[in-house]
mmCIF file of C-alpha atoms and ligand atoms in Angstrom:
data_model
loop_
_atom_site.group_PDB
_atom_site.id
_atom_site.type_symbol
_atom_site.label_atom_id
_atom_site.label_comp_id
_atom_site.label_asym_id
_atom_site.label_seq_id
_atom_site.Cartn_x
_atom_site.Cartn_y
_atom_site.Cartn_z
ATOM 1 C CA MET K 1 70.506 182.613 54.332
ATOM 2 C CA SER K 2 68.326 183.585 57.301
ATOM 3 C CA GLN K 3 68.065 187.137 58.629
ATOM 4 C CA ASN K 4 70.109 186.158 61.700
ATOM 5 C CA GLU K 5 72.913 184.689 59.597
ATOM 6 C CA LEU K 6 72.876 187.832 57.485
ATOM 7 C CA ILE K 7 73.232 189.987 60.584
ATOM 8 C CA LYS K 8 76.245 187.942 61.742
ATOM 9 C CA GLU K 9 78.043 188.598 58.472
ATOM 10 C CA LYS K 10 79.919 191.796 59.263
ATOM 11 C CA MET K 11 80.172 194.770 56.934
ATOM 12 C CA THR K 12 82.937 197.331 57.017
ATOM 13 C CA ALA K 13 82.815 201.078 56.556
ATOM 14 C CA THR K 14 86.068 202.986 56.344
ATOM 15 C CA PHE K 15 85.737 206.583 57.443
ATOM 16 C CA VAL K 16 87.132 208.913 54.771
ATOM 17 C CA VAL K 17 86.254 212.522 55.518
ATOM 18 C CA SER K 18 84.051 214.960 57.429
ATOM 19 C CA THR K 19 83.025 218.342 56.109
ATOM 20 C CA GLN K 20 80.491 221.022 56.900
ATOM 21 C CA LEU K 21 77.214 220.962 54.986
ATOM 22 C CA PRO K 22 75.227 224.175 55.239
ATOM 23 C CA THR K 23 71.565 223.509 54.341
ATOM 24 C CA LYS K 24 68.361 225.508 54.433
ATOM 25 C CA PHE K 25 67.679 223.870 57.810
ATOM 26 C CA GLY K 26 71.055 224.537 59.419
ATOM 27 C CA THR K 27 74.675 223.444 59.124
ATOM 28 C CA PHE K 28 75.280 219.704 59.471
ATOM 29 C CA LEU K 29 78.516 217.762 59.509
ATOM 30 C CA LEU K 30 78.632 215.393 56.546
ATOM 31 C CA HIS K 31 80.718 212.242 57.002
ATOM 32 C CA GLY K 32 81.746 210.029 54.090
ATOM 33 C CA PHE K 33 82.424 206.281 54.376
ATOM 34 C CA ASP K 34 83.973 203.884 51.883
ATOM 35 C CA CYS K 35 82.028 200.672 52.284
ATOM 36 C CA GLY K 36 83.897 198.582 49.722
ATOM 37 C CA GLY K 37 81.849 198.937 46.574
ATOM 38 C CA SER K 38 79.440 201.511 47.938
ATOM 39 C CA GLU K 39 79.866 204.984 49.396
ATOM 40 C CA ASN K 40 77.577 205.933 52.247
ATOM 41 C CA LEU K 41 76.968 209.132 54.157
ATOM 42 C CA ALA K 42 76.059 210.266 57.635
ATOM 43 C CA LEU K 43 74.774 213.712 58.512
ATOM 44 C CA THR K 44 75.209 214.729 62.129
ATOM 45 C CA TYR K 45 74.212 217.745 64.126
ATOM 46 C CA GLY K 46 75.187 218.623 67.681
ATOM 47 C CA ASP K 47 77.063 216.661 70.331
ATOM 48 C CA ILE K 48 76.090 213.026 69.691
ATOM 49 C CA GLN K 49 77.967 211.397 72.555
ATOM 50 C CA GLY K 50 76.638 213.854 75.133
ATOM 51 C CA HIS K 51 73.064 213.360 74.002
ATOM 52 C CA GLU K 52 71.986 209.717 74.363
ATOM 53 C CA PRO K 53 69.580 208.327 73.324
ATOM 54 C CA VAL K 54 70.259 209.920 69.947
ATOM 55 C CA LEU K 55 67.560 210.900 67.460
ATOM 56 C CA VAL K 56 68.342 208.887 64.304
ATOM 57 C CA ARG K 57 66.831 208.637 60.844
ATOM 58 C CA ILE K 58 67.918 205.940 58.388
ATOM 59 C CA HIS K 59 67.222 207.218 54.898
ATOM 60 C CA SER K 60 67.667 205.107 51.785
ATOM 61 C CA GLU K 61 68.728 207.050 48.725
ATOM 62 C CA CYS K 62 65.911 207.964 46.355
ATOM 63 C CA LEU K 63 67.246 210.113 43.539
ATOM 64 C CA THR K 64 63.813 210.848 42.100
ATOM 65 C CA GLY K 65 62.327 211.781 45.455
ATOM 66 C CA ASP K 66 65.350 213.415 47.088
ATOM 67 C CA ALA K 67 66.620 215.455 44.128
ATOM 68 C CA LEU K 68 63.977 215.504 41.367
ATOM 69 C CA TYR K 69 60.950 216.495 43.497
ATOM 70 C CA SER K 70 59.052 213.299 42.600
ATOM 71 C CA LEU K 71 55.675 212.889 44.216
ATOM 72 C CA ARG K 72 55.536 209.161 43.446
ATOM 73 C CA CYS K 73 56.909 208.560 46.925
ATOM 74 C CA ASP K 74 57.368 210.485 50.152
ATOM 75 C CA CYS K 75 61.185 210.157 50.397
ATOM 76 C CA GLY K 76 62.107 213.793 49.720
ATOM 77 C CA LYS K 77 59.605 215.079 52.269
ATOM 78 C CA GLN K 78 60.759 212.490 54.794
ATOM 79 C CA LEU K 79 64.374 213.549 54.387
ATOM 80 C CA GLU K 80 63.484 217.222 54.815
ATOM 81 C CA ALA K 81 61.328 216.490 57.869
ATOM 82 C CA ALA K 82 64.145 214.463 59.450
ATOM 83 C CA MET K 83 66.680 217.257 58.866
ATOM 84 C CA ALA K 84 64.293 219.841 60.349
ATOM 85 C CA ALA K 85 63.487 217.605 63.343
ATOM 86 C CA ILE K 86 67.167 217.064 64.146
ATOM 87 C CA ILE K 87 67.938 220.780 64.005
ATOM 88 C CA GLN K 88 64.972 221.417 66.293
ATOM 89 C CA GLU K 89 66.165 218.676 68.672
ATOM 90 C CA GLY K 90 69.636 220.217 68.675
ATOM 91 C CA CYS K 91 71.277 216.865 68.025
ATOM 92 C CA GLY K 92 70.894 213.812 65.822
ATOM 93 C CA VAL K 93 72.072 211.593 62.983
ATOM 94 C CA ILE K 94 70.781 210.855 59.499
ATOM 95 C CA LEU K 95 72.318 207.876 57.757
ATOM 96 C CA TYR K 96 72.049 208.358 54.009
ATOM 97 C CA LEU K 97 72.349 204.845 52.610
ATOM 98 C CA ARG K 98 72.990 204.390 48.902
ATOM 99 C CA GLN K 99 70.446 201.662 48.361
ATOM 100 C CA GLU K 100 68.345 203.238 45.670
ATOM 101 C CA GLY K 101 64.905 201.826 44.890
ATOM 102 C CA ARG K 102 64.687 199.746 48.067
ATOM 103 C CA GLY K 103 68.011 198.214 47.067
ATOM 104 C CA ILE K 104 67.317 197.277 43.428
ATOM 105 C CA GLY K 105 69.104 200.264 41.868
ATOM 106 C CA LEU K 106 67.975 203.368 40.010
ATOM 107 C CA LEU K 107 67.239 201.959 36.562
ATOM 108 C CA ASN K 108 65.448 198.934 37.982
ATOM 109 C CA LYS K 109 63.355 201.285 40.083
ATOM 110 C CA LEU K 110 62.408 203.150 36.915
ATOM 111 C CA ARG K 111 61.485 199.814 35.305
ATOM 112 C CA ALA K 112 59.277 199.125 38.330
ATOM 113 C CA TYR K 113 57.725 202.591 37.952
ATOM 114 C CA ALA K 114 56.891 201.766 34.327
ATOM 115 C CA LEU K 115 55.056 198.640 35.518
ATOM 116 C CA GLN K 116 53.289 200.713 38.153
ATOM 117 C CA ASP K 117 52.168 203.064 35.361
ATOM 118 C CA LYS K 118 50.338 200.017 34.006
ATOM 119 C CA GLY K 119 48.602 199.356 37.313
ATOM 120 C CA ARG K 120 50.927 197.177 39.469
ATOM 121 C CA ASP K 121 51.602 198.200 43.047
ATOM 122 C CA THR K 122 55.188 198.648 44.285
ATOM 123 C CA VAL K 123 55.437 195.071 45.578
ATOM 124 C CA ASP K 124 54.053 193.329 42.477
ATOM 125 C CA ALA K 125 56.189 195.470 40.170
ATOM 126 C CA ASN K 126 59.377 194.375 41.986
ATOM 127 C CA LEU K 127 58.327 190.720 42.008
ATOM 128 C CA GLU K 128 57.525 190.819 38.288
ATOM 129 C CA LEU K 129 61.058 192.091 37.617
ATOM 130 C CA GLY K 130 62.504 189.211 39.640
ATOM 131 C CA PHE K 131 63.448 191.233 42.731
ATOM 132 C CA PRO K 132 62.318 190.910 46.329
ATOM 133 C CA ALA K 133 59.680 193.416 47.450
ATOM 134 C CA ASP K 134 62.310 195.092 49.620
ATOM 135 C CA ALA K 135 66.003 194.359 48.993
ATOM 136 C CA ARG K 136 67.381 196.849 51.503
ATOM 137 C CA ASP K 137 70.132 195.748 53.856
ATOM 138 C CA TYR K 138 70.730 197.659 57.074
ATOM 139 C CA ARG K 139 73.949 195.910 58.193
ATOM 140 C CA ILE K 140 76.085 198.831 57.040
ATOM 141 C CA CYS K 141 74.450 200.928 59.799
ATOM 142 C CA LYS K 142 76.532 199.030 62.357
ATOM 143 C CA PRO K 143 80.072 200.210 61.508
ATOM 144 C CA ILE K 144 78.868 203.740 60.692
ATOM 145 C CA LEU K 145 76.906 204.238 63.921
ATOM 146 C CA ASP K 146 79.770 202.643 65.868
ATOM 147 C CA HIS K 147 82.158 205.169 64.325
ATOM 148 C CA LEU K 148 79.843 208.012 65.373
ATOM 149 C CA GLY K 149 79.608 206.631 68.916
ATOM 150 C CA VAL K 150 75.860 205.954 68.828
ATOM 151 C CA LYS K 151 74.509 203.210 71.088
ATOM 152 C CA ARG K 152 71.022 204.114 72.275
ATOM 153 C CA ILE K 153 68.610 205.345 69.631
ATOM 154 C CA ARG K 154 65.326 207.180 69.259
ATOM 155 C CA LEU K 155 64.458 206.094 65.737
ATOM 156 C CA MET K 156 62.381 208.270 63.441
ATOM 157 C CA THR K 157 60.508 205.667 61.421
ATOM 158 C CA ASN K 158 57.196 204.083 60.513
ATOM 159 C CA ASN K 159 58.934 200.841 59.532
ATOM 160 C CA PRO K 160 59.099 198.136 62.243
ATOM 161 C CA GLN K 161 61.708 196.226 60.163
ATOM 162 C CA LYS K 162 64.234 199.012 60.701
ATOM 163 C CA ILE K 163 63.754 198.792 64.475
ATOM 164 C CA ASP K 164 64.250 195.006 64.369
ATOM 165 C CA ALA K 165 67.347 195.374 62.199
ATOM 166 C CA LEU K 166 68.987 197.887 64.562
ATOM 167 C CA ASN K 167 68.167 195.813 67.636
ATOM 168 C CA GLN K 168 69.654 192.734 65.957
ATOM 169 C CA LEU K 169 72.785 194.726 65.155
ATOM 170 C CA GLY K 170 73.245 195.366 68.875
ATOM 171 C CA PHE K 171 71.816 198.856 69.216
ATOM 172 C CA GLN K 172 69.154 199.746 71.722
ATOM 173 C CA VAL K 173 66.142 201.387 70.087
ATOM 174 C CA VAL K 174 64.487 202.941 73.115
ATOM 175 C CA GLU K 175 61.761 204.816 71.258
ATOM 176 C CA ARG K 176 60.059 204.952 67.882
ATOM 177 C CA VAL K 177 59.417 208.537 66.825
ATOM 178 C CA PRO K 178 56.583 208.491 64.234
ATOM 179 C CA HIS K 179 57.605 210.057 60.922
ATOM 180 C CA ARG K 180 54.464 210.926 58.958
ATOM 181 C CA VAL K 181 54.880 213.408 56.152
ATOM 182 C CA GLY K 182 54.355 213.920 52.472
ATOM 183 C CA ALA K 183 51.006 212.228 51.736
ATOM 184 C CA CYS K 184 49.455 213.535 48.528
ATOM 185 C CA ILE K 185 47.168 212.362 45.729
ATOM 186 C CA ASN K 186 50.125 211.100 43.632
ATOM 187 C CA ASN K 187 51.521 208.783 46.294
ATOM 188 C CA GLU K 188 48.250 207.618 47.905
ATOM 189 C CA ARG K 189 48.607 204.094 46.496
ATOM 190 C CA TYR K 190 52.349 203.925 47.286
ATOM 191 C CA LEU K 191 51.650 204.772 50.934
ATOM 192 C CA ALA K 192 48.702 202.340 51.097
ATOM 193 C CA THR K 193 51.011 199.566 49.835
ATOM 194 C CA LYS K 194 53.554 200.453 52.539
ATOM 195 C CA THR K 195 50.864 199.962 55.178
ATOM 196 C CA GLU K 196 49.121 196.919 53.698
ATOM 197 C CA ARG K 197 52.053 194.922 52.341
ATOM 198 C CA PHE K 198 55.068 196.055 54.397
ATOM 199 C CA GLY K 199 53.346 196.615 57.765
ATOM 200 C CA HIS K 200 54.437 200.222 58.059
ATOM 201 C CA LEU K 201 52.727 202.175 60.813
ATOM 202 C CA LEU K 202 51.237 205.060 58.848
HETATM 203 ZN ZN1 ZN W 1 61.363 207.604 47.030
#
């Protein structure tokens, strides 16, 4: 199935609940969505509808990076930087998508890590396990951002594929806000692979 056909296939997200989430950066609203088989989250801060274009970060879940302080990747630092940037802006949205390990799942990501311990890069490790290099799917952004009333976006990203995906879903990405954080000796090769093999703008 081509990317365009994939985009046409609609995904649904049923809004379930909103609650306050005090964090070390400030107090966000946390919104929960039932996406039929997966549960996804949006963090918002400020008056979204009165503040277009909206600063948005699309974050894919990374348990090791987000919660276990892993330095194998830059996910935890990226999430923190996005939360801080949105508080500073006074308004914004973080979509927290439950597509762990670029969409291959937590245990498969750990299997890929074990291959990387033996010298593979992130792409070759995924391919060796029979997965695509990047299995993430951004279609679920559509019903969630629609629910939040977002149309025009300033996207915090280094990943041109995310911009393409949002444009194809009918949003207007009016600006790319570079999101460079978290480089260290442990993730040097991971970040180099992002640039060389995924075309990220680091
Ligand atoms: Zn990560």
